[in-house]
């Protein structure tokens, strides 16, 4: 495992970190587990190699938890609020 310190917000934008923390709270996930899952999936997601649905399915697999229905909307609502 690798630990990444991204104090400057280069790898993950700080707004996204807020979203991940909030969604983690709503889904009862460890935020560090969620951040590492997102970091693994982000390159394929940002380049369009995986869709929104594929991203969330892969995220569920990485965090080993079924996420609540409507999680995509929760994420969009949280991201849009920052």
JSON list of C-alpha atoms in Angstrom, two decimals:
[
{"chain": "A", "resi": 1, "resn": "UNK", "atom": "CA", "xyz": [0.00, 0.00, 0.00]},
{"chain": "A", "resi": 2, "resn": "UNK", "atom": "CA", "xyz": [1.03, 3.56, -0.67]},
{"chain": "A", "resi": 3, "resn": "UNK", "atom": "CA", "xyz": [0.24, 6.66, 1.34]},
{"chain": "A", "resi": 4, "resn": "UNK", "atom": "CA", "xyz": [-0.10, 9.84, -0.68]},
{"chain": "A", "resi": 5, "resn": "UNK", "atom": "CA", "xyz": [0.09, 13.27, 0.92]},
{"chain": "A", "resi": 6, "resn": "UNK", "atom": "CA", "xyz": [-1.66, 15.71, -1.39]},
{"chain": "A", "resi": 7, "resn": "UNK", "atom": "CA", "xyz": [-1.51, 18.91, 0.63]},
{"chain": "A", "resi": 8, "resn": "UNK", "atom": "CA", "xyz": [-1.55, 21.07, -2.47]},
{"chain": "A", "resi": 9, "resn": "UNK", "atom": "CA", "xyz": [-4.62, 19.42, -3.97]},
{"chain": "A", "resi": 10, "resn": "UNK", "atom": "CA", "xyz": [-2.81, 18.27, -7.10]},
{"chain": "A", "resi": 11, "resn": "UNK", "atom": "CA", "xyz": [-4.03, 14.65, -7.20]},
{"chain": "A", "resi": 12, "resn": "UNK", "atom": "CA", "xyz": [-7.43, 15.19, -5.58]},
{"chain": "A", "resi": 13, "resn": "UNK", "atom": "CA", "xyz": [-8.99, 18.63, -5.46]},
{"chain": "A", "resi": 14, "resn": "UNK", "atom": "CA", "xyz": [-9.87, 19.79, -1.96]},
{"chain": "A", "resi": 15, "resn": "UNK", "atom": "CA", "xyz": [-13.56, 20.14, -2.84]},
{"chain": "A", "resi": 16, "resn": "UNK", "atom": "CA", "xyz": [-13.54, 16.49, -3.84]},
{"chain": "A", "resi": 17, "resn": "UNK", "atom": "CA", "xyz": [-12.02, 15.57, -0.47]},
{"chain": "A", "resi": 18, "resn": "UNK", "atom": "CA", "xyz": [-14.94, 17.32, 1.23]},
{"chain": "A", "resi": 19, "resn": "UNK", "atom": "CA", "xyz": [-17.36, 15.36, -0.92]},
{"chain": "A", "resi": 20, "resn": "UNK", "atom": "CA", "xyz": [-15.61, 12.07, -0.14]},
{"chain": "A", "resi": 21, "resn": "UNK", "atom": "CA", "xyz": [-15.69, 12.81, 3.60]},
{"chain": "A", "resi": 22, "resn": "UNK", "atom": "CA", "xyz": [-19.38, 13.74, 3.53]},
{"chain": "A", "resi": 23, "resn": "UNK", "atom": "CA", "xyz": [-20.38, 10.75, 1.42]},
{"chain": "A", "resi": 24, "resn": "UNK", "atom": "CA", "xyz": [-18.24, 8.50, 3.64]},
{"chain": "A", "resi": 25, "resn": "UNK", "atom": "CA", "xyz": [-20.16, 9.77, 6.64]},
{"chain": "A", "resi": 26, "resn": "UNK", "atom": "CA", "xyz": [-23.52, 9.14, 4.96]},
{"chain": "A", "resi": 27, "resn": "UNK", "atom": "CA", "xyz": [-22.45, 5.65, 3.85]},
{"chain": "A", "resi": 28, "resn": "UNK", "atom": "CA", "xyz": [-20.70, 4.77, 7.13]},
{"chain": "A", "resi": 29, "resn": "UNK", "atom": "CA", "xyz": [-17.34, 4.32, 5.39]},
{"chain": "A", "resi": 30, "resn": "UNK", "atom": "CA", "xyz": [-13.86, 5.06, 6.64]},
{"chain": "A", "resi": 31, "resn": "UNK", "atom": "CA", "xyz": [-12.98, 8.22, 4.67]},
{"chain": "A", "resi": 32, "resn": "UNK", "atom": "CA", "xyz": [-9.40, 7.04, 4.10]},
{"chain": "A", "resi": 33, "resn": "UNK", "atom": "CA", "xyz": [-10.66, 3.81, 2.53]},
{"chain": "A", "resi": 34, "resn": "UNK", "atom": "CA", "xyz": [-12.97, 5.87, 0.31]},
{"chain": "A", "resi": 35, "resn": "UNK", "atom": "CA", "xyz": [-10.18, 8.27, -0.70]},
{"chain": "A", "resi": 36, "resn": "UNK", "atom": "CA", "xyz": [-7.86, 5.42, -1.69]},
{"chain": "A", "resi": 37, "resn": "UNK", "atom": "CA", "xyz": [-10.67, 3.78, -3.69]},
{"chain": "A", "resi": 38, "resn": "UNK", "atom": "CA", "xyz": [-11.36, 7.04, -5.52]},
{"chain": "A", "resi": 39, "resn": "UNK", "atom": "CA", "xyz": [-7.65, 7.58, -6.22]},
{"chain": "A", "resi": 40, "resn": "UNK", "atom": "CA", "xyz": [-7.44, 4.14, -7.85]},
{"chain": "A", "resi": 41, "resn": "UNK", "atom": "CA", "xyz": [-10.52, 4.75, -10.01]},
{"chain": "A", "resi": 42, "resn": "UNK", "atom": "CA", "xyz": [-10.13, 8.43, -10.82]},
{"chain": "A", "resi": 43, "resn": "UNK", "atom": "CA", "xyz": [-7.75, 8.17, -13.80]},
{"chain": "A", "resi": 44, "resn": "UNK", "atom": "CA", "xyz": [-10.08, 5.84, -15.74]},
{"chain": "A", "resi": 45, "resn": "UNK", "atom": "CA", "xyz": [-13.10, 7.89, -14.74]},
{"chain": "A", "resi": 46, "resn": "UNK", "atom": "CA", "xyz": [-11.59, 11.25, -15.69]},
{"chain": "A", "resi": 47, "resn": "UNK", "atom": "CA", "xyz": [-10.48, 9.95, -19.08]},
{"chain": "A", "resi": 48, "resn": "UNK", "atom": "CA", "xyz": [-13.88, 8.44, -19.86]},
{"chain": "A", "resi": 49, "resn": "UNK", "atom": "CA", "xyz": [-12.71, 4.82, -19.76]},
{"chain": "A", "resi": 50, "resn": "UNK", "atom": "CA", "xyz": [-15.43, 4.05, -17.22]},
{"chain": "A", "resi": 51, "resn": "UNK", "atom": "CA", "xyz": [-18.90, 5.55, -16.87]},
{"chain": "A", "resi": 52, "resn": "UNK", "atom": "CA", "xyz": [-20.53, 6.95, -13.74]},
{"chain": "A", "resi": 53, "resn": "UNK", "atom": "CA", "xyz": [-22.26, 3.62, -13.13]},
{"chain": "A", "resi": 54, "resn": "UNK", "atom": "CA", "xyz": [-19.04, 1.65, -13.66]},
{"chain": "A", "resi": 55, "resn": "UNK", "atom": "CA", "xyz": [-17.21, 4.02, -11.30]},
{"chain": "A", "resi": 56, "resn": "UNK", "atom": "CA", "xyz": [-19.72, 3.47, -8.50]},
{"chain": "A", "resi": 57, "resn": "UNK", "atom": "CA", "xyz": [-19.82, -0.31, -9.02]},
{"chain": "A", "resi": 58, "resn": "UNK", "atom": "CA", "xyz": [-16.01, -0.46, -8.92]},
{"chain": "A", "resi": 59, "resn": "UNK", "atom": "CA", "xyz": [-16.03, 1.81, -5.86]},
{"chain": "A", "resi": 60, "resn": "UNK", "atom": "CA", "xyz": [-18.42, -0.57, -4.08]},
{"chain": "A", "resi": 61, "resn": "UNK", "atom": "CA", "xyz": [-16.14, -3.47, -4.91]},
{"chain": "A", "resi": 62, "resn": "UNK", "atom": "CA", "xyz": [-13.05, -1.65, -3.62]},
{"chain": "A", "resi": 63, "resn": "UNK", "atom": "CA", "xyz": [-14.67, -0.59, -0.33]},
{"chain": "A", "resi": 64, "resn": "UNK", "atom": "CA", "xyz": [-16.38, -3.99, 0.01]},
{"chain": "A", "resi": 65, "resn": "UNK", "atom": "CA", "xyz": [-19.75, -2.47, 0.73]},
{"chain": "A", "resi": 66, "resn": "UNK", "atom": "CA", "xyz": [-23.03, -2.00, -1.09]},
{"chain": "A", "resi": 67, "resn": "UNK", "atom": "CA", "xyz": [-23.74, 1.71, -1.26]},
{"chain": "A", "resi": 68, "resn": "UNK", "atom": "CA", "xyz": [-27.24, 3.11, -0.79]},
{"chain": "A", "resi": 69, "resn": "UNK", "atom": "CA", "xyz": [-29.49, 3.63, -3.77]},
{"chain": "A", "resi": 70, "resn": "UNK", "atom": "CA", "xyz": [-29.15, 7.13, -5.14]},
{"chain": "A", "resi": 71, "resn": "UNK", "atom": "CA", "xyz": [-25.49, 7.48, -4.18]},
{"chain": "A", "resi": 72, "resn": "UNK", "atom": "CA", "xyz": [-24.74, 9.12, -7.53]},
{"chain": "A", "resi": 73, "resn": "UNK", "atom": "CA", "xyz": [-27.27, 11.86, -6.75]},
{"chain": "A", "resi": 74, "resn": "UNK", "atom": "CA", "xyz": [-25.86, 12.25, -3.23]},
{"chain": "A", "resi": 75, "resn": "UNK", "atom": "CA", "xyz": [-22.38, 12.75, -4.69]},
{"chain": "A", "resi": 76, "resn": "UNK", "atom": "CA", "xyz": [-23.59, 15.24, -7.28]},
{"chain": "A", "resi": 77, "resn": "UNK", "atom": "CA", "xyz": [-25.60, 17.14, -4.66]},
{"chain": "A", "resi": 78, "resn": "UNK", "atom": "CA", "xyz": [-22.59, 17.25, -2.32]},
{"chain": "A", "resi": 79, "resn": "UNK", "atom": "CA", "xyz": [-20.15, 18.22, -5.05]},
{"chain": "A", "resi": 80, "resn": "UNK", "atom": "CA", "xyz": [-22.48, 20.91, -6.31]},
{"chain": "A", "resi": 81, "resn": "UNK", "atom": "CA", "xyz": [-22.84, 22.39, -2.84]},
{"chain": "A", "resi": 82, "resn": "UNK", "atom": "CA", "xyz": [-19.14, 23.26, -2.44]}
]
